[in-house]
Amino acid sequence: QVQLVESGGGLVQPGESLRLSCAASGRIVSINDMGWYRQAPGKERELVAIITSGSTTNYADSVKGRFTVSRDNAKNTVYLQMNNLKPEDTAVYSCYSHIRSYTGYLSSYWGQGTQVIVSS
């Protein structure tokens, strides 16, 4: 089995920062893409940021220049550094990863989600 466990959400004021972490564990052979989605109340889920196994990154236009995605391959962990947070960043943030497990299959796995609230 493979699990993704997130941490780092919370309540912050506009302009402040948060760092989300997501650690993959289990019978992992290799990890391809890792990234973050978010879903705000009443809205569809959207891709926030992605980082490939080669560390190429891509961001939603709404977070470019404010968010940074990174990964530590030794720890099977992906991070999302969020700076200059805005109220419109309020959402449940979920990490995902494309992982090849010992079954040999490449599958998508999701974290449980962590709430980020930006409010004064």
PDB file of C-alpha atoms in Angstrom:
ATOM      1  CA  GLN A   1       0.000   0.000   0.000  1.00  0.00           C
ATOM      2  CA  VAL A   2       0.950   3.611  -0.617  1.00  0.00           C
ATOM      3  CA  GLN A   3      -0.152   6.557   1.497  1.00  0.00           C
ATOM      4  CA  LEU A   4       0.221  10.318   1.208  1.00  0.00           C
ATOM      5  CA  VAL A   5       0.082  12.257   4.469  1.00  0.00           C
ATOM      6  CA  GLU A   6      -0.212  16.034   4.449  1.00  0.00           C
ATOM      7  CA  SER A   7       0.559  18.639   7.064  1.00  0.00           C
ATOM      8  CA  GLY A   8       0.886  22.377   7.429  1.00  0.00           C
ATOM      9  CA  GLY A   9      -2.544  23.876   6.837  1.00  0.00           C
ATOM     10  CA  GLY A  10      -4.132  26.449   9.093  1.00  0.00           C
ATOM     11  CA  LEU A  11      -5.562  29.915   9.549  1.00  0.00           C
ATOM     12  CA  VAL A  12      -3.457  32.914   8.540  1.00  0.00           C
ATOM     13  CA  GLN A  13      -3.972  36.573   7.798  1.00  0.00           C
ATOM     14  CA  PRO A  14      -3.644  38.047   4.307  1.00  0.00           C
ATOM     15  CA  GLY A  15      -0.001  38.583   3.374  1.00  0.00           C
ATOM     16  CA  GLU A  16       1.275  35.815   5.621  1.00  0.00           C
ATOM     17  CA  SER A  17       2.901  32.526   4.618  1.00  0.00           C
ATOM     18  CA  LEU A  18       2.307  28.812   5.068  1.00  0.00           C
ATOM     19  CA  ARG A  19       4.243  25.731   4.068  1.00  0.00           C
ATOM     20  CA  LEU A  20       2.437  22.530   3.217  1.00  0.00           C
ATOM     21  CA  SER A  21       4.157  19.151   3.246  1.00  0.00           C
ATOM     22  CA  CYS A  22       3.092  15.816   1.802  1.00  0.00           C
ATOM     23  CA  ALA A  23       5.030  12.632   2.496  1.00  0.00           C
ATOM     24  CA  ALA A  24       4.548   9.432   0.536  1.00  0.00           C
ATOM     25  CA  SER A  25       5.149   6.113   2.254  1.00  0.00           C
ATOM     26  CA  GLY A  26       4.656   2.434   1.601  1.00  0.00           C
ATOM     27  CA  ARG A  27       5.803  -0.001  -1.044  1.00  0.00           C
ATOM     28  CA  ILE A  28       7.185   2.588  -3.436  1.00  0.00           C
ATOM     29  CA  VAL A  29       9.441   1.802  -6.355  1.00  0.00           C
ATOM     30  CA  SER A  30       9.546   5.228  -7.941  1.00  0.00           C
ATOM     31  CA  ILE A  31       7.703   8.550  -7.934  1.00  0.00           C
ATOM     32  CA  ASN A  32       6.955  10.548 -11.061  1.00  0.00           C
ATOM     33  CA  ASP A  33       4.985  13.784 -10.859  1.00  0.00           C
ATOM     34  CA  MET A  34       4.026  15.273  -7.500  1.00  0.00           C
ATOM     35  CA  GLY A  35       1.813  18.250  -6.951  1.00  0.00           C
ATOM     36  CA  TRP A  36      -1.019  20.094  -5.315  1.00  0.00           C
ATOM     37  CA  TYR A  37      -4.663  20.753  -6.115  1.00  0.00           C
ATOM     38  CA  ARG A  38      -7.110  22.895  -4.210  1.00  0.00           C
ATOM     39  CA  GLN A  39     -10.857  23.189  -3.964  1.00  0.00           C
ATOM     40  CA  ALA A  40     -12.639  26.196  -2.586  1.00  0.00           C
ATOM     41  CA  PRO A  41     -16.252  26.052  -1.393  1.00  0.00           C
ATOM     42  CA  GLY A  42     -18.625  26.038  -4.345  1.00  0.00           C
ATOM     43  CA  LYS A  43     -15.799  25.810  -6.878  1.00  0.00           C
ATOM     44  CA  GLU A  44     -14.245  23.076  -8.939  1.00  0.00           C
ATOM     45  CA  ARG A  45     -10.936  21.556  -7.970  1.00  0.00           C
ATOM     46  CA  GLU A  46      -8.008  23.270  -9.663  1.00  0.00           C
ATOM     47  CA  LEU A  47      -4.371  22.426 -10.163  1.00  0.00           C
ATOM     48  CA  VAL A  48      -2.129  24.677  -8.097  1.00  0.00           C
ATOM     49  CA  ALA A  49       1.370  23.413  -8.846  1.00  0.00           C
ATOM     50  CA  ILE A  50       3.177  20.398 -10.199  1.00  0.00           C
ATOM     51  CA  ILE A  51       6.770  19.226 -10.108  1.00  0.00           C
ATOM     52  CA  THR A  52       8.093  16.439 -12.288  1.00  0.00           C
ATOM     53  CA  SER A  53      10.690  13.844 -11.379  1.00  0.00           C
ATOM     54  CA  GLY A  54      13.169  16.072 -13.195  1.00  0.00           C
ATOM     55  CA  SER A  55      12.116  19.040 -11.050  1.00  0.00           C
ATOM     56  CA  THR A  56      10.351  20.912 -13.835  1.00  0.00           C
ATOM     57  CA  THR A  57       7.589  22.998 -12.292  1.00  0.00           C
ATOM     58  CA  ASN A  58       4.315  24.441 -13.484  1.00  0.00           C
ATOM     59  CA  TYR A  59       1.905  26.741 -11.668  1.00  0.00           C
ATOM     60  CA  ALA A  60      -1.603  28.065 -11.939  1.00  0.00           C
ATOM     61  CA  ASP A  61      -1.540  31.677 -13.113  1.00  0.00           C
ATOM     62  CA  SER A  62      -3.232  32.761  -9.894  1.00  0.00           C
ATOM     63  CA  VAL A  63      -0.293  31.627  -7.728  1.00  0.00           C
ATOM     64  CA  LYS A  64       2.713  32.373  -9.938  1.00  0.00           C
ATOM     65  CA  GLY A  65       5.281  34.446  -8.106  1.00  0.00           C
ATOM     66  CA  ARG A  66       3.739  33.658  -4.710  1.00  0.00           C
ATOM     67  CA  PHE A  67       3.822  29.858  -4.398  1.00  0.00           C
ATOM     68  CA  THR A  68       6.797  27.543  -4.814  1.00  0.00           C
ATOM     69  CA  VAL A  69       6.590  23.774  -5.184  1.00  0.00           C
ATOM     70  CA  SER A  70       9.606  21.623  -4.362  1.00  0.00           C
ATOM     71  CA  ARG A  71      10.398  18.012  -3.558  1.00  0.00           C
ATOM     72  CA  ASP A  72      12.850  16.003  -1.516  1.00  0.00           C
ATOM     73  CA  ASN A  73      13.279  12.708  -3.311  1.00  0.00           C
ATOM     74  CA  ALA A  74      15.195  11.160  -0.408  1.00  0.00           C
ATOM     75  CA  LYS A  75      12.157  11.732   1.806  1.00  0.00           C
ATOM     76  CA  ASN A  76       9.484  11.089  -0.870  1.00  0.00           C
ATOM     77  CA  THR A  77       8.060  14.457   0.095  1.00  0.00           C
ATOM     78  CA  VAL A  78       6.599  17.373  -1.840  1.00  0.00           C
ATOM     79  CA  TYR A  79       6.288  20.857  -0.390  1.00  0.00           C
ATOM     80  CA  LEU A  80       4.230  23.922  -1.235  1.00  0.00           C
ATOM     81  CA  GLN A  81       5.585  27.201   0.074  1.00  0.00           C
ATOM     82  CA  MET A  82       2.796  29.776  -0.035  1.00  0.00           C
ATOM     83  CA  ASN A  83       3.742  33.423   0.403  1.00  0.00           C
ATOM     84  CA  ASN A  84       1.671  36.599   0.325  1.00  0.00           C
ATOM     85  CA  LEU A  85      -1.491  34.595   0.871  1.00  0.00           C
ATOM     86  CA  LYS A  86      -4.799  36.125  -0.199  1.00  0.00           C
ATOM     87  CA  PRO A  87      -8.359  35.407   0.922  1.00  0.00           C
ATOM     88  CA  GLU A  88      -9.016  33.804  -2.464  1.00  0.00           C
ATOM     89  CA  ASP A  89      -6.397  31.175  -1.629  1.00  0.00           C
ATOM     90  CA  THR A  90      -8.758  29.776   0.996  1.00  0.00           C
ATOM     91  CA  ALA A  91      -9.431  26.147   0.075  1.00  0.00           C
ATOM     92  CA  VAL A  92      -8.783  22.538   0.926  1.00  0.00           C
ATOM     93  CA  TYR A  93      -5.369  21.678  -0.486  1.00  0.00           C
ATOM     94  CA  SER A  94      -4.696  18.096  -1.549  1.00  0.00           C
ATOM     95  CA  CYS A  95      -1.434  16.612  -2.692  1.00  0.00           C
ATOM     96  CA  TYR A  96      -1.176  13.949  -5.327  1.00  0.00           C
ATOM     97  CA  SER A  97       1.526  11.795  -6.777  1.00  0.00           C
ATOM     98  CA  HIS A  98       2.028   9.342  -9.611  1.00  0.00           C
ATOM     99  CA  ILE A  99       3.742   6.414  -7.960  1.00  0.00           C
ATOM    100  CA  ARG A 100       4.945   3.058  -9.174  1.00  0.00           C
ATOM    101  CA  SER A 101       4.501   0.600  -6.367  1.00  0.00           C
ATOM    102  CA  TYR A 102       5.842  -2.921  -5.902  1.00  0.00           C
ATOM    103  CA  THR A 103       2.822  -4.177  -7.815  1.00  0.00           C
ATOM    104  CA  GLY A 104       4.526  -2.736 -10.880  1.00  0.00           C
ATOM    105  CA  TYR A 105       1.645  -0.422 -11.672  1.00  0.00           C
ATOM    106  CA  LEU A 106       1.861   3.355 -11.971  1.00  0.00           C
ATOM    107  CA  SER A 107      -1.103   4.879 -10.147  1.00  0.00           C
ATOM    108  CA  SER A 108      -2.306   8.214  -8.825  1.00  0.00           C
ATOM    109  CA  TYR A 109      -2.478   8.648  -5.074  1.00  0.00           C
ATOM    110  CA  TRP A 110      -4.042  11.465  -3.061  1.00  0.00           C
ATOM    111  CA  GLY A 111      -3.569  12.933   0.360  1.00  0.00           C
ATOM    112  CA  GLN A 112      -6.430  13.466   2.768  1.00  0.00           C
ATOM    113  CA  GLY A 113      -6.540  17.229   2.228  1.00  0.00           C
ATOM    114  CA  THR A 114      -5.583  20.074   4.515  1.00  0.00           C
ATOM    115  CA  GLN A 115      -7.576  23.248   5.105  1.00  0.00           C
ATOM    116  CA  VAL A 116      -6.023  26.637   4.411  1.00  0.00           C
ATOM    117  CA  ILE A 117      -7.992  29.694   5.533  1.00  0.00           C
ATOM    118  CA  VAL A 118      -6.801  33.194   4.767  1.00  0.00           C
ATOM    119  CA  SER A 119      -8.787  35.758   6.682  1.00  0.00           C
ATOM    120  CA  SER A 120      -8.311  38.933   8.679  1.00  0.00           C
TER     121      SER A 120
END
